Amino acid sequence: MTDLKAHIRILPDHPKPGILFYDIGTLLAHGGAWKTTIDRIATKLKPLHPDKLIGIESRGFLVSAAVAAQLGIGLAMIRKRGKLPGRVLSRSYALEYGEDVIEMQEGILNAGERVVLCDDLLATGGTAEAALGLVRQAGGEIIHAAFVIELENLNGRARLDVPISSLVQF
């Protein structure tokens, strides 16, 4: 059994003092550990029969694209403001200091599609919560949220009103 935690590098004081950064770059660099990561998430999600996955910029794209391909389903991207072409749906959310906006292309989800949010990390839950709201605004039905890493002490899980799974907890 591959210990995924052993392949995640923790960097203190990045991007600023006092922050611990959980780097999946070292997980991606190890082919066997990365394949195990994707296999484990896909195994959890397959019985849910999602129509699409939702990936959040940017590391969430790496996870969600690989899992969507393995499940043989589509992927809808959520990006920072101004990055997607065409008409978009937008949602603002609070950051520690300020506000940010995420967007998703209009029409990328069909009303009632069963979707799973898939991202690399669940910390405070602010971005994931905004993403869930954006998917609902687009008419999607969120059935689950799956993460590679969960930072349990930040209690992001409490902000999300859907079932959650995470492979590694810190």
Short mmCIF file of C-alpha atoms in Angstrom, two decimals:
data_model
loop_
_atom_site.label_atom_id
_atom_site.label_comp_id
_atom_site.label_asym_id
_atom_site.label_seq_id
_atom_site.Cartn_x
_atom_site.Cartn_y
_atom_site.Cartn_z
CA MET A 1 0.00 0.00 0.00
CA THR A 2 1.53 3.30 -1.11
CA ASP A 3 1.83 5.92 1.64
CA LEU A 4 0.80 9.07 -0.21
CA LYS A 5 1.73 11.29 2.75
CA ALA A 6 5.37 10.31 2.26
CA HIS A 7 5.24 11.89 -1.23
CA ILE A 8 3.85 15.28 -0.16
CA ARG A 9 6.48 17.88 0.68
CA ILE A 10 5.65 20.43 3.37
CA LEU A 11 7.33 23.81 2.94
CA PRO A 12 7.30 26.27 5.85
CA ASP A 13 6.84 29.99 5.23
CA HIS A 14 5.56 29.69 1.67
CA PRO A 15 4.18 31.83 0.15
CA LYS A 16 4.57 34.00 3.24
CA PRO A 17 5.82 33.63 6.82
CA GLY A 18 3.67 31.43 9.04
CA ILE A 19 2.11 29.45 6.18
CA LEU A 20 2.80 25.73 5.69
CA PHE A 21 2.54 24.87 1.99
CA TYR A 22 1.56 21.29 1.10
CA ASP A 23 3.32 20.64 -2.21
CA ILE A 24 1.86 17.98 -4.49
CA GLY A 25 4.73 18.58 -6.94
CA THR A 26 6.66 15.78 -5.25
CA LEU A 27 3.59 13.53 -5.50
CA LEU A 28 3.26 14.30 -9.22
CA ALA A 29 6.97 13.60 -9.72
CA HIS A 30 6.58 10.03 -8.46
CA GLY A 31 4.73 8.11 -11.18
CA GLY A 32 3.61 5.25 -8.97
CA ALA A 33 2.34 7.49 -6.17
CA TRP A 34 0.53 9.75 -8.64
CA LYS A 35 -1.15 6.78 -10.33
CA THR A 36 -2.20 5.47 -6.91
CA THR A 37 -3.65 8.89 -6.06
CA ILE A 38 -5.77 9.00 -9.21
CA ASP A 39 -6.81 5.34 -8.88
CA ARG A 40 -7.96 5.86 -5.28
CA ILE A 41 -10.04 8.91 -6.09
CA ALA A 42 -11.56 7.28 -9.17
CA THR A 43 -12.44 4.17 -7.12
CA LYS A 44 -14.26 6.36 -4.57
CA LEU A 45 -16.17 8.29 -7.23
CA LYS A 46 -17.11 5.55 -9.71
CA PRO A 47 -20.03 4.17 -7.63
CA LEU A 48 -21.51 7.70 -7.46
CA HIS A 49 -21.96 7.75 -11.27
CA PRO A 50 -21.15 11.44 -11.76
CA ASP A 51 -21.86 13.05 -15.13
CA LYS A 52 -18.93 15.49 -14.84
CA LEU A 53 -16.13 16.54 -12.57
CA ILE A 54 -15.46 20.13 -11.60
CA GLY A 55 -11.81 21.19 -11.36
CA ILE A 56 -10.59 24.36 -9.65
CA GLU A 57 -7.60 26.29 -11.00
CA SER A 58 -4.82 25.32 -11.00
CA ARG A 59 -3.66 22.19 -9.17
CA GLY A 60 -7.26 20.96 -9.12
CA PHE A 61 -7.04 20.68 -12.91
CA LEU A 62 -4.26 18.10 -12.58
CA VAL A 63 -6.31 15.91 -10.27
CA SER A 64 -9.71 16.33 -11.91
CA ALA A 65 -8.50 15.88 -15.50
CA ALA A 66 -6.78 12.59 -14.69
CA VAL A 67 -9.74 11.26 -12.70
CA ALA A 68 -12.29 12.37 -15.34
CA ALA A 69 -10.27 10.59 -18.05
CA GLN A 70 -10.13 7.41 -15.97
CA LEU A 71 -13.89 7.55 -15.35
CA GLY A 72 -14.62 8.40 -18.99
CA ILE A 73 -16.57 11.56 -18.13
CA GLY A 74 -16.25 15.26 -18.87
CA LEU A 75 -14.64 18.02 -16.88
CA ALA A 76 -15.75 21.61 -16.29
CA MET A 77 -13.13 24.14 -15.20
CA ILE A 78 -13.50 26.86 -12.60
CA ARG A 79 -10.93 29.60 -13.09
CA LYS A 80 -9.94 32.97 -11.74
CA ARG A 81 -11.68 36.01 -13.23
CA GLY A 82 -10.87 36.83 -16.83
CA LYS A 83 -9.24 33.53 -17.82
CA LEU A 84 -12.15 31.81 -19.65
CA PRO A 85 -13.38 32.74 -23.14
CA GLY A 86 -17.00 33.50 -23.94
CA ARG A 87 -19.84 34.17 -21.54
CA VAL A 88 -19.18 33.18 -17.95
CA LEU A 89 -20.94 32.84 -14.62
CA SER A 90 -19.09 34.57 -11.78
CA ARG A 91 -19.02 34.24 -8.01
CA SER A 92 -17.10 36.35 -5.53
CA TYR A 93 -15.88 35.06 -2.19
CA ALA A 94 -13.97 36.34 0.79
CA LEU A 95 -10.28 35.76 1.29
CA GLU A 96 -8.31 36.30 4.48
CA TYR A 97 -7.58 39.84 3.28
CA GLY A 98 -9.97 40.91 0.55
CA GLU A 99 -12.08 39.20 -2.03
CA ASP A 100 -11.60 37.09 -5.16
CA VAL A 101 -13.79 36.00 -8.07
CA ILE A 102 -14.06 32.62 -9.77
CA GLU A 103 -15.80 31.88 -13.06
CA MET A 104 -17.18 29.02 -15.11
CA GLN A 105 -18.27 29.11 -18.75
CA GLU A 106 -22.00 29.41 -19.33
CA GLY A 107 -23.52 26.26 -20.81
CA ILE A 108 -20.63 23.98 -19.77
CA LEU A 109 -23.02 22.19 -17.39
CA ASN A 110 -26.48 20.96 -18.28
CA ALA A 111 -29.27 21.51 -15.76
CA GLY A 112 -29.45 18.60 -13.33
CA GLU A 113 -26.06 17.11 -14.20
CA ARG A 114 -24.59 15.18 -11.27
CA VAL A 115 -21.16 16.63 -10.58
CA VAL A 116 -18.26 16.07 -8.20
CA LEU A 117 -15.91 18.83 -7.16
CA CYS A 118 -12.34 17.53 -7.33
CA ASP A 119 -9.37 19.50 -5.99
CA ASP A 120 -5.93 18.97 -4.55
CA LEU A 121 -6.45 20.56 -1.13
CA LEU A 122 -9.22 21.38 1.32
CA ALA A 123 -8.06 24.04 3.79
CA THR A 124 -10.52 26.68 5.02
CA GLY A 125 -13.11 25.65 2.42
CA GLY A 126 -13.68 29.16 1.07
CA THR A 127 -12.79 28.44 -2.55
CA ALA A 128 -14.59 25.09 -2.55
CA GLU A 129 -17.70 26.69 -1.03
CA ALA A 130 -17.69 29.37 -3.74
CA ALA A 131 -17.21 26.68 -6.41
CA LEU A 132 -20.22 24.74 -5.11
CA GLY A 133 -22.30 27.91 -5.30
CA LEU A 134 -21.14 28.54 -8.86
CA VAL A 135 -22.05 24.99 -9.92
CA ARG A 136 -25.50 25.38 -8.38
CA GLN A 137 -25.91 28.73 -10.14
CA ALA A 138 -25.21 26.86 -13.40
CA GLY A 139 -27.87 24.25 -12.59
CA GLY A 140 -25.58 21.39 -11.59
CA GLU A 141 -26.30 18.98 -8.75
CA ILE A 142 -23.27 18.60 -6.48
CA ILE A 143 -23.15 15.03 -5.18
CA HIS A 144 -19.67 14.93 -3.62
CA ALA A 145 -16.39 16.79 -3.11
CA ALA A 146 -13.10 14.87 -3.32
CA PHE A 147 -9.68 16.13 -2.27
CA VAL A 148 -6.18 14.69 -2.24
CA ILE A 149 -5.23 16.54 0.98
CA GLU A 150 -7.37 17.82 3.84
CA LEU A 151 -6.00 20.16 6.51
CA GLU A 152 -8.28 19.07 9.33
CA ASN A 153 -7.35 21.82 11.81
CA LEU A 154 -8.70 24.48 9.41
CA ASN A 155 -12.16 22.84 9.46
CA GLY A 156 -12.99 23.53 5.81
CA ARG A 157 -15.24 20.47 5.80
CA ALA A 158 -17.73 22.35 8.02
CA ARG A 159 -18.30 24.95 5.26
CA LEU A 160 -19.34 22.41 2.64
CA ASP A 161 -22.83 20.95 2.57
CA VAL A 162 -22.00 17.86 0.51
CA PRO A 163 -20.34 14.51 1.31
CA ILE A 164 -16.55 14.86 1.33
CA SER A 165 -13.66 12.47 0.89
CA SER A 166 -9.94 13.11 1.20
CA LEU A 167 -7.04 10.71 0.72
CA VAL A 168 -4.55 12.27 3.14
CA GLN A 169 -5.22 14.27 6.28
CA PHE A 170 -2.83 16.57 8.08
#
